Amino acid sequence: MVGSVAMGVVLAASLVACILYVLVARGRTELLTAARITTHVAIWAQFVAAGTLLYLIFNYRFDINYIYEHVSRSLSKPLLFACFYASQEGSFMLWALLTAIVAIFLIPYAQRQRVEAPVMAVYLGVFGFLALMLVAKSPFTTIYAAHPGDVMAGFIPPDGRGLNPSLENLWIVIHPPMLFTGFTLLAVPFAFAVTGLIRKDFQGWVTTSLPWTLGAGMILGFGIMLGGFWAYETLGWGGYWGWDPVENASLLPWLITVAGTHTMLTQKRTGGLVKTNIGMTLLAYALVLYASFLTRSGVLGDASVHSFADPGYVAFALLLYGMIFFVGGSFALFLWRWRAMNVRGKDYKVLSRETALSIGSALLGASTLVVFIGTSAPLIKKKVDISFYGDLHVPIAILMMLVNGLSLVLKWRQSGWQEMLRKGAWGFGLALLGAIGLYFAGLDDIKFLAIGFSALFSLFINIEVALNLFRGKVGVKMDASAGSMKQKIWSAFKWSFSIGLVALLIFSKGDYYKFGQIIVDDAGGFYWLGFFLIVTAAFMILGAPSFRLDKRFIGAYVAHIGLGLFLLGVIATTRYEKKEFVKLVQGKPVKAFGGKYTLSFDSTEITPPENYYFHVGVHDQAGNVALAKPLWFWTAFNNHTDPIANPGILKYGSKDLYFTVVATDQEGGIPHDSLVRGQAVTILGGKKTVKFVDFDFPPEEMAKMRQQQDFRVKARVEVFEGKDTTSANPVPLEISVTRNLSTGEAHQEDVVVPNTAYHLQLAELRPDLSDRSKSKIIFAWFDKNNPPPKPVPTITVEAFVKPFINAVWGGILIVVLGFYYSVLRRRREALVAIDRAERAYEKSKPQSEGLKDPIASEGARISPVEAPKKLS
């Protein structure tokens, strides 16, 4: 009740505030205070609604349908928190909550630039749309209202269904909030761009919205990486990106945002590319809405494992019309201002950094187009093959990295060919040597060699430029007198620990699973402890080093270095990855990967409720031993029909060893086989033939199964003499098994073939009630006079060696770090520009006071071209 009322208030207040801000922008400045108050009412009502949902989740209110569908008492506290945004309604609640939080910071920011009214009017329109979605698809609906007639009034389920088991991972606590924060932040440059169109201010919005654009790119990129890492760690298929349409949906706005940041930098320098930048900013948010439509409307239900279920007609219609309204409205305004945006910027030559940035952005745009076509294909025909993305991205990646490297050896405005060749020769030569090294390391595919060369070229050029930037701006000093004794000890400890860690990495060649062995073996612990104490004492006496590092201008170069490292990691994991299927009999080691590793199935660890950890011992040729623990678990979420697999991963600095159990069986023991209805199989060395006739699974036993009670199923079989199934007198038998899905226990009834010592058992019945001919049984047999050997468990693992996978994760993290430095720099520039505009406004105030309202005044416009000069 409280949550529903709060959402109603959010919707009403956000729409009223939006209208009030529109009126303020049109000159009714006396309504400004009312607009701000109403906005804060919407914000606080959103906090109340979100807080109410969290309260209901943590108090297990299973009379609320959303809580019943996604929460269970067995979930840990972090996963309970993740239930807040686990499905349609919750994800919109999270999005609306983040929108409210950003609004708190956006109001004063826009106010300082005197664009508060139009910016907030647009932004509140987005906020109101999210609130409308939450009113239409409320997370506060009761189970009685959600299932009218199916649930008795007053009945409260004792427990909920819980999360999809694939989501029960710590990364769900981080990944979705990151994505939605990125989506939310992209609404800010969208609002500034629309404001620029409304006010015909095609320059000033670039400087002030650039930090928000970079921030959105940083967080959205980090969120996408976390999604890939989550898939790699959890799903067990061995990859981190499957080009799933829903994965792509989050990638689309990120790609166009990165492209936009490069052209915005060009506009800041030249004043040109006005249409391009506004268009890209509008497109970035249009793709956010498109992504939301794809993932939440149910249109990709058959094409993606990530897609939410069909939300119903009302929510579908709102998603569709909302997307049309914001995308259509903003681009209609864009076209209306088309001629007014014919602004001539400063001239620059073809051979200039501006041109290179534009080409780089065009290539990112081409990448976006490829992903857009592939993602949208299921809406028209069918899902495209993964090779579609790979094949088309090869030339794009090669050109993009070459252009990136060349852009850094070019000057702004104009460069010469000789200068470009001279500056680029160093990086070209090293990249060529690197590519030759890759070839002799076994990379003989020309496409991957070209990608490797271009990535190395970009990497070396960026490193060179970054080092040049540091020249004269890096310093280190050791001052023993600085700080208190506590600070000295802490500084000395940090340095000695870091040096020890680096030493361990060197001695172990990056394999951090060997750390313990290095420290413990051969009295190494004594030497390491002595080394640690001596270094710590030395730093305390001499003083720990303190660095002076100017990071203001390194953001782009750090990000590009990360991108180059990421691509090299992709090449390594794609071309050098090794995979084998290995059958392991418990207690019998097996050599794998050409004898480089010896694998053994040591034991099975069973933990509640139904987790089976398979202990796989890994021995390398140097005698190092490690233990991987791939997991199978059974859950009521899929009615225990199939196990869900999680991989066991051994992480090293230079590689990962990745194991997924794909099958379990046993060697020896009672033999068994499977039969579909009407099929026969010869057993006992041809002495008998068994035919599956039919099964018996009466309704009362089905009811017991649904109630998690013991239930009994039976199968009728016919036993023939020898291999001849044409005999008119087969022996009819009925075999049965009693199971309990909640405990996993099964009792197989032992049936003896008359006048023999042969025994039959029903291990499992897989009925197909819609088509009985597809029903299957798994049955076992043995000869009591010749008992089978004792069974030994076996598993079949899909084993991978993934070289340099850490380059993928490290590369993306470095890209994110580069974005972070860029955000700091552009935020500082934006604030300087705003301060300058405020001073200009204050100077002009005596002349304009009484003639123009402070909100609509354009006397304080920010020039994007002037702002950087003071800093650079």
mmCIF file of C-alpha atoms in Angstrom, residues 540-813:
data_model
loop_
_atom_site.group_PDB
_atom_site.id
_atom_site.type_symbol
_atom_site.label_atom_id
_atom_site.label_comp_id
_atom_site.label_asym_id
_atom_site.label_seq_id
_atom_site.Cartn_x
_atom_site.Cartn_y
_atom_site.Cartn_z
ATOM 1 C CA MET A 540 61.254 3.050 8.370
ATOM 2 C CA ILE A 541 64.790 4.407 8.747
ATOM 3 C CA LEU A 542 65.214 5.939 5.294
ATOM 4 C CA GLY A 543 61.570 6.770 4.710
ATOM 5 C CA ALA A 544 59.141 5.103 2.321
ATOM 6 C CA PRO A 545 59.065 6.484 -1.232
ATOM 7 C CA SER A 546 56.325 8.954 -2.073
ATOM 8 C CA PHE A 547 55.521 9.564 -5.720
ATOM 9 C CA ARG A 548 54.589 12.762 -7.475
ATOM 10 C CA LEU A 549 52.595 11.941 -10.589
ATOM 11 C CA ASP A 550 50.631 14.318 -12.770
ATOM 12 C CA LYS A 551 47.649 12.300 -13.984
ATOM 13 C CA ARG A 552 45.630 15.103 -15.513
ATOM 14 C CA PHE A 553 46.294 14.356 -19.164
ATOM 15 C CA ILE A 554 46.851 10.607 -19.227
ATOM 16 C CA GLY A 555 43.222 9.402 -19.291
ATOM 17 C CA ALA A 556 42.937 8.812 -23.038
ATOM 18 C CA TYR A 557 46.331 7.122 -23.279
ATOM 19 C CA VAL A 558 45.641 4.841 -20.341
ATOM 20 C CA ALA A 559 42.291 3.868 -21.882
ATOM 21 C CA HIS A 560 43.928 3.142 -25.256
ATOM 22 C CA ILE A 561 46.669 1.067 -23.610
ATOM 23 C CA GLY A 562 43.938 -0.936 -21.915
ATOM 24 C CA LEU A 563 42.145 -1.437 -25.241
ATOM 25 C CA GLY A 564 45.334 -2.710 -26.879
ATOM 26 C CA LEU A 565 45.969 -5.080 -23.994
ATOM 27 C CA PHE A 566 42.361 -6.281 -24.166
ATOM 28 C CA LEU A 567 42.642 -7.117 -27.872
ATOM 29 C CA LEU A 568 45.894 -9.006 -27.298
ATOM 30 C CA GLY A 569 44.117 -10.945 -24.559
ATOM 31 C CA VAL A 570 41.252 -11.741 -26.932
ATOM 32 C CA ILE A 571 43.738 -13.028 -29.520
ATOM 33 C CA ALA A 572 45.486 -15.180 -26.925
ATOM 34 C CA THR A 573 42.292 -16.695 -25.537
ATOM 35 C CA THR A 574 40.776 -17.200 -28.990
ATOM 36 C CA ARG A 575 43.706 -18.607 -30.931
ATOM 37 C CA TYR A 576 45.801 -20.267 -28.243
ATOM 38 C CA GLU A 577 43.027 -21.729 -26.114
ATOM 39 C CA LYS A 578 43.156 -25.511 -25.798
ATOM 40 C CA LYS A 579 40.166 -27.689 -25.006
ATOM 41 C CA GLU A 580 39.755 -31.388 -24.309
ATOM 42 C CA PHE A 581 36.999 -33.649 -23.063
ATOM 43 C CA VAL A 582 38.529 -35.950 -20.479
ATOM 44 C CA LYS A 583 36.813 -38.922 -18.860
ATOM 45 C CA LEU A 584 38.091 -39.414 -15.326
ATOM 46 C CA VAL A 585 37.576 -42.587 -13.326
ATOM 47 C CA GLN A 586 37.858 -41.890 -9.626
ATOM 48 C CA GLY A 587 41.361 -42.750 -8.434
ATOM 49 C CA LYS A 588 42.853 -43.226 -11.924
ATOM 50 C CA PRO A 589 44.963 -40.251 -13.131
ATOM 51 C CA VAL A 590 44.781 -39.358 -16.810
ATOM 52 C CA LYS A 591 47.259 -37.303 -18.806
ATOM 53 C CA ALA A 592 45.775 -34.384 -20.715
ATOM 54 C CA PHE A 593 46.947 -31.676 -23.110
ATOM 55 C CA GLY A 594 49.776 -33.758 -24.492
ATOM 56 C CA GLY A 595 50.948 -34.874 -21.071
ATOM 57 C CA LYS A 596 51.465 -31.340 -19.816
ATOM 58 C CA TYR A 597 48.942 -31.957 -17.055
ATOM 59 C CA THR A 598 47.789 -35.042 -15.211
ATOM 60 C CA LEU A 599 44.175 -34.914 -14.074
ATOM 61 C CA SER A 600 42.570 -37.074 -11.421
ATOM 62 C CA PHE A 601 39.056 -37.380 -10.058
ATOM 63 C CA ASP A 602 39.766 -37.533 -6.337
ATOM 64 C CA SER A 603 36.399 -37.389 -4.602
ATOM 65 C CA THR A 604 32.947 -35.799 -4.464
ATOM 66 C CA GLU A 605 32.009 -33.299 -1.789
ATOM 67 C CA ILE A 606 28.280 -32.988 -1.105
ATOM 68 C CA THR A 607 26.964 -29.916 0.690
ATOM 69 C CA PRO A 608 23.388 -28.835 1.433
ATOM 70 C CA PRO A 609 21.001 -28.520 -0.142
ATOM 71 C CA GLU A 610 22.081 -30.468 -3.251
ATOM 72 C CA ASN A 611 25.548 -29.269 -4.204
ATOM 73 C CA TYR A 612 28.009 -31.776 -5.641
ATOM 74 C CA TYR A 613 31.591 -30.525 -5.830
ATOM 75 C CA PHE A 614 33.791 -32.814 -7.923
ATOM 76 C CA HIS A 615 37.391 -32.634 -6.729
ATOM 77 C CA VAL A 616 39.672 -32.658 -9.767
ATOM 78 C CA GLY A 617 43.376 -32.860 -8.968
ATOM 79 C CA VAL A 618 45.690 -31.090 -11.407
ATOM 80 C CA HIS A 619 49.390 -32.000 -11.518
ATOM 81 C CA ASP A 620 51.760 -30.222 -13.881
ATOM 82 C CA GLN A 621 55.099 -31.504 -15.165
ATOM 83 C CA ALA A 622 57.005 -29.556 -12.514
ATOM 84 C CA GLY A 623 55.199 -31.443 -9.781
ATOM 85 C CA ASN A 624 52.881 -28.618 -8.743
ATOM 86 C CA VAL A 625 49.501 -29.742 -7.498
ATOM 87 C CA ALA A 626 46.222 -27.848 -7.423
ATOM 88 C CA LEU A 627 42.595 -28.758 -6.871
ATOM 89 C CA ALA A 628 39.712 -27.604 -9.057
ATOM 90 C CA LYS A 629 36.173 -27.961 -7.759
ATOM 91 C CA PRO A 630 33.589 -27.820 -10.570
ATOM 92 C CA LEU A 631 30.051 -27.946 -9.240
ATOM 93 C CA TRP A 632 26.749 -29.550 -10.104
ATOM 94 C CA PHE A 633 23.693 -28.569 -8.158
ATOM 95 C CA TRP A 634 20.070 -29.577 -8.324
ATOM 96 C CA THR A 635 17.257 -27.198 -7.655
ATOM 97 C CA ALA A 636 13.506 -27.140 -7.414
ATOM 98 C CA PHE A 637 13.562 -24.079 -9.682
ATOM 99 C CA ASN A 638 13.672 -26.453 -12.689
ATOM 100 C CA ASN A 639 11.929 -29.281 -10.834
ATOM 101 C CA HIS A 640 15.221 -31.159 -10.532
ATOM 102 C CA THR A 641 15.047 -32.054 -14.209
ATOM 103 C CA ASP A 642 18.692 -31.290 -14.971
ATOM 104 C CA PRO A 643 21.708 -30.317 -12.893
ATOM 105 C CA ILE A 644 23.092 -26.811 -13.182
ATOM 106 C CA ALA A 645 26.844 -26.695 -13.721
ATOM 107 C CA ASN A 646 29.346 -24.159 -12.425
ATOM 108 C CA PRO A 647 32.966 -24.402 -13.540
ATOM 109 C CA GLY A 648 35.988 -24.985 -11.359
ATOM 110 C CA ILE A 649 38.716 -22.519 -12.292
ATOM 111 C CA LEU A 650 42.368 -22.522 -11.340
ATOM 112 C CA LYS A 651 43.636 -18.981 -11.803
ATOM 113 C CA TYR A 652 47.238 -18.182 -12.583
ATOM 114 C CA GLY A 653 48.936 -15.034 -13.727
ATOM 115 C CA SER A 654 49.600 -16.373 -17.211
ATOM 116 C CA LYS A 655 46.553 -18.593 -17.701
ATOM 117 C CA ASP A 656 43.417 -20.163 -16.296
ATOM 118 C CA LEU A 657 42.713 -23.880 -16.121
ATOM 119 C CA TYR A 658 38.954 -24.189 -16.526
ATOM 120 C CA PHE A 659 36.919 -27.342 -15.842
ATOM 121 C CA THR A 660 33.223 -28.025 -16.323
ATOM 122 C CA VAL A 661 31.646 -31.392 -15.581
ATOM 123 C CA VAL A 662 29.493 -32.366 -18.555
ATOM 124 C CA ALA A 663 28.540 -35.927 -17.529
ATOM 125 C CA THR A 664 28.683 -38.316 -14.628
ATOM 126 C CA ASP A 665 28.621 -42.071 -14.794
ATOM 127 C CA GLN A 666 30.185 -45.057 -13.174
ATOM 128 C CA GLU A 667 32.582 -47.740 -14.296
ATOM 129 C CA GLY A 668 31.652 -51.236 -13.321
ATOM 130 C CA GLY A 669 28.701 -51.737 -11.002
ATOM 131 C CA ILE A 670 25.274 -52.672 -12.181
ATOM 132 C CA PRO A 671 24.993 -52.016 -15.934
ATOM 133 C CA HIS A 672 22.154 -49.862 -17.157
ATOM 134 C CA ASP A 673 20.721 -48.530 -20.377
ATOM 135 C CA SER A 674 17.950 -46.269 -21.589
ATOM 136 C CA LEU A 675 14.971 -47.138 -23.749
ATOM 137 C CA VAL A 676 12.247 -45.087 -25.366
ATOM 138 C CA ARG A 677 8.748 -46.530 -25.462
ATOM 139 C CA GLY A 678 8.608 -49.539 -27.828
ATOM 140 C CA GLN A 679 12.393 -49.901 -28.037
ATOM 141 C CA ALA A 680 14.261 -53.098 -27.073
ATOM 142 C CA VAL A 681 17.850 -53.819 -26.042
ATOM 143 C CA THR A 682 19.789 -57.055 -25.638
ATOM 144 C CA ILE A 683 21.498 -57.564 -22.277
ATOM 145 C CA LEU A 684 23.564 -60.111 -20.390
ATOM 146 C CA GLY A 685 25.717 -61.002 -23.375
ATOM 147 C CA GLY A 686 22.733 -61.778 -25.584
ATOM 148 C CA LYS A 687 20.973 -64.016 -23.092
ATOM 149 C CA LYS A 688 17.966 -61.737 -22.748
ATOM 150 C CA THR A 689 16.296 -58.851 -24.578
ATOM 151 C CA VAL A 690 14.218 -56.236 -22.734
ATOM 152 C CA LYS A 691 11.523 -54.136 -24.407
ATOM 153 C CA PHE A 692 9.968 -51.008 -22.838
ATOM 154 C CA VAL A 693 6.182 -51.311 -23.312
ATOM 155 C CA ASP A 694 4.613 -48.466 -21.340
ATOM 156 C CA PHE A 695 4.685 -46.635 -18.044
ATOM 157 C CA ASP A 696 2.296 -45.965 -15.210
ATOM 158 C CA PHE A 697 2.342 -42.598 -13.499
ATOM 159 C CA PRO A 698 -1.114 -42.139 -11.947
ATOM 160 C CA PRO A 699 -2.451 -38.690 -10.991
ATOM 161 C CA GLU A 700 -2.229 -39.385 -7.255
ATOM 162 C CA GLU A 701 1.500 -40.071 -7.578
ATOM 163 C CA MET A 702 1.921 -36.891 -9.628
ATOM 164 C CA ALA A 703 0.239 -34.963 -6.844
ATOM 165 C CA LYS A 704 2.686 -36.437 -4.338
ATOM 166 C CA MET A 705 5.589 -35.382 -6.551
ATOM 167 C CA ARG A 706 4.323 -31.800 -6.734
ATOM 168 C CA GLN A 707 4.000 -31.751 -2.952
ATOM 169 C CA GLN A 708 7.628 -32.904 -2.612
ATOM 170 C CA GLN A 709 6.517 -36.253 -1.131
ATOM 171 C CA ASP A 710 7.672 -39.778 -1.957
ATOM 172 C CA PHE A 711 6.060 -40.885 -5.219
ATOM 173 C CA ARG A 712 6.171 -44.166 -7.112
ATOM 174 C CA VAL A 713 6.352 -44.682 -10.862
ATOM 175 C CA LYS A 714 6.195 -47.966 -12.708
ATOM 176 C CA ALA A 715 7.278 -49.220 -16.113
ATOM 177 C CA ARG A 716 6.030 -52.303 -17.919
ATOM 178 C CA VAL A 717 8.642 -54.267 -19.825
ATOM 179 C CA GLU A 718 8.771 -57.541 -21.702
ATOM 180 C CA VAL A 719 11.719 -59.915 -21.408
ATOM 181 C CA PHE A 720 12.517 -62.105 -24.415
ATOM 182 C CA GLU A 721 14.743 -65.117 -24.577
ATOM 183 C CA GLY A 722 17.985 -64.377 -26.402
ATOM 184 C CA LYS A 723 17.966 -61.702 -29.100
ATOM 185 C CA ASP A 724 14.673 -62.685 -30.660
ATOM 186 C CA THR A 725 11.893 -60.164 -29.968
ATOM 187 C CA THR A 726 9.389 -61.927 -32.177
ATOM 188 C CA SER A 727 8.619 -64.562 -29.585
ATOM 189 C CA ALA A 728 4.931 -64.803 -28.793
ATOM 190 C CA ASN A 729 5.550 -65.492 -25.153
ATOM 191 C CA PRO A 730 7.725 -62.828 -23.659
ATOM 192 C CA VAL A 731 7.799 -62.527 -19.877
ATOM 193 C CA PRO A 732 5.872 -59.418 -18.810
ATOM 194 C CA LEU A 733 7.338 -57.621 -15.800
ATOM 195 C CA GLU A 734 6.636 -54.442 -13.899
ATOM 196 C CA ILE A 735 9.583 -52.532 -12.466
ATOM 197 C CA SER A 736 9.244 -49.462 -10.260
ATOM 198 C CA VAL A 737 11.127 -46.789 -8.365
ATOM 199 C CA THR A 738 10.109 -44.588 -5.448
ATOM 200 C CA ARG A 739 11.698 -41.130 -5.404
ATOM 201 C CA ASN A 740 11.622 -37.938 -3.412
ATOM 202 C CA LEU A 741 12.634 -34.816 -5.331
ATOM 203 C CA SER A 742 13.247 -32.716 -2.248
ATOM 204 C CA THR A 743 15.737 -35.172 -0.732
ATOM 205 C CA GLY A 744 16.995 -36.736 -3.954
ATOM 206 C CA GLU A 745 16.543 -40.217 -2.462
ATOM 207 C CA ALA A 746 15.431 -43.119 -4.668
ATOM 208 C CA HIS A 747 14.476 -46.701 -3.847
ATOM 209 C CA GLN A 748 14.573 -49.114 -6.776
ATOM 210 C CA GLU A 749 12.467 -52.238 -6.493
ATOM 211 C CA ASP A 750 14.455 -55.351 -7.376
ATOM 212 C CA VAL A 751 12.574 -57.661 -9.810
ATOM 213 C CA VAL A 752 13.782 -61.141 -10.676
ATOM 214 C CA VAL A 753 13.155 -62.630 -14.114
ATOM 215 C CA PRO A 754 11.278 -65.872 -13.338
ATOM 216 C CA ASN A 755 13.346 -69.060 -13.268
ATOM 217 C CA THR A 756 16.641 -67.153 -13.613
ATOM 218 C CA ALA A 757 19.172 -65.334 -11.444
ATOM 219 C CA TYR A 758 18.732 -62.203 -13.544
ATOM 220 C CA HIS A 759 17.542 -59.027 -11.796
ATOM 221 C CA LEU A 760 15.979 -55.873 -13.297
ATOM 222 C CA GLN A 761 15.613 -52.432 -11.681
ATOM 223 C CA LEU A 762 14.011 -49.169 -12.791
ATOM 224 C CA ALA A 763 16.520 -46.373 -12.180
ATOM 225 C CA GLU A 764 14.519 -43.518 -13.655
ATOM 226 C CA LEU A 765 11.352 -42.791 -15.601
ATOM 227 C CA ARG A 766 11.187 -39.760 -17.884
ATOM 228 C CA PRO A 767 7.558 -39.634 -18.968
ATOM 229 C CA ASP A 768 6.278 -37.493 -21.825
ATOM 230 C CA LEU A 769 2.599 -37.080 -21.021
ATOM 231 C CA SER A 770 1.851 -35.176 -24.233
ATOM 232 C CA ASP A 771 3.448 -37.832 -26.444
ATOM 233 C CA ARG A 772 3.845 -41.132 -24.631
ATOM 234 C CA SER A 773 5.929 -42.575 -27.471
ATOM 235 C CA LYS A 774 8.754 -40.211 -26.455
ATOM 236 C CA SER A 775 8.786 -41.429 -22.859
ATOM 237 C CA LYS A 776 12.027 -42.974 -21.714
ATOM 238 C CA ILE A 777 13.207 -45.263 -18.945
ATOM 239 C CA ILE A 778 16.649 -45.933 -17.540
ATOM 240 C CA PHE A 779 16.861 -49.443 -16.202
ATOM 241 C CA ALA A 780 19.580 -51.641 -14.680
ATOM 242 C CA TRP A 781 20.239 -55.383 -14.646
ATOM 243 C CA PHE A 782 22.635 -57.923 -13.186
ATOM 244 C CA ASP A 783 23.214 -61.669 -12.870
ATOM 245 C CA LYS A 784 23.220 -62.717 -9.219
ATOM 246 C CA ASN A 785 25.460 -65.701 -10.024
ATOM 247 C CA ASN A 786 27.952 -63.458 -11.731
ATOM 248 C CA PRO A 787 27.769 -60.134 -9.857
ATOM 249 C CA PRO A 788 29.234 -57.051 -11.525
ATOM 250 C CA PRO A 789 32.411 -55.437 -10.155
ATOM 251 C CA LYS A 790 32.074 -52.743 -7.529
ATOM 252 C CA PRO A 791 31.048 -49.469 -9.208
ATOM 253 C CA VAL A 792 33.569 -46.647 -9.463
ATOM 254 C CA PRO A 793 32.256 -43.114 -10.145
ATOM 255 C CA THR A 794 33.408 -41.364 -13.284
ATOM 256 C CA ILE A 795 33.033 -37.862 -14.574
ATOM 257 C CA THR A 796 33.628 -36.327 -17.977
ATOM 258 C CA VAL A 797 35.076 -32.837 -17.815
ATOM 259 C CA GLU A 798 35.388 -30.220 -20.504
ATOM 260 C CA ALA A 799 38.844 -28.841 -19.726
ATOM 261 C CA PHE A 800 40.298 -25.602 -21.081
ATOM 262 C CA VAL A 801 43.695 -23.975 -20.904
ATOM 263 C CA LYS A 802 43.064 -20.266 -21.373
ATOM 264 C CA PRO A 803 46.319 -18.406 -21.852
ATOM 265 C CA PHE A 804 46.549 -14.773 -20.812
ATOM 266 C CA ILE A 805 42.844 -14.492 -19.975
ATOM 267 C CA ASN A 806 43.884 -11.948 -17.364
ATOM 268 C CA ALA A 807 44.910 -9.639 -20.202
ATOM 269 C CA VAL A 808 41.197 -9.442 -21.110
ATOM 270 C CA TRP A 809 40.121 -8.477 -17.605
ATOM 271 C CA GLY A 810 43.182 -6.293 -16.968
ATOM 272 C CA GLY A 811 42.760 -4.523 -20.300
ATOM 273 C CA ILE A 812 39.164 -3.586 -19.557
ATOM 274 C CA LEU A 813 40.025 -2.442 -16.046
#
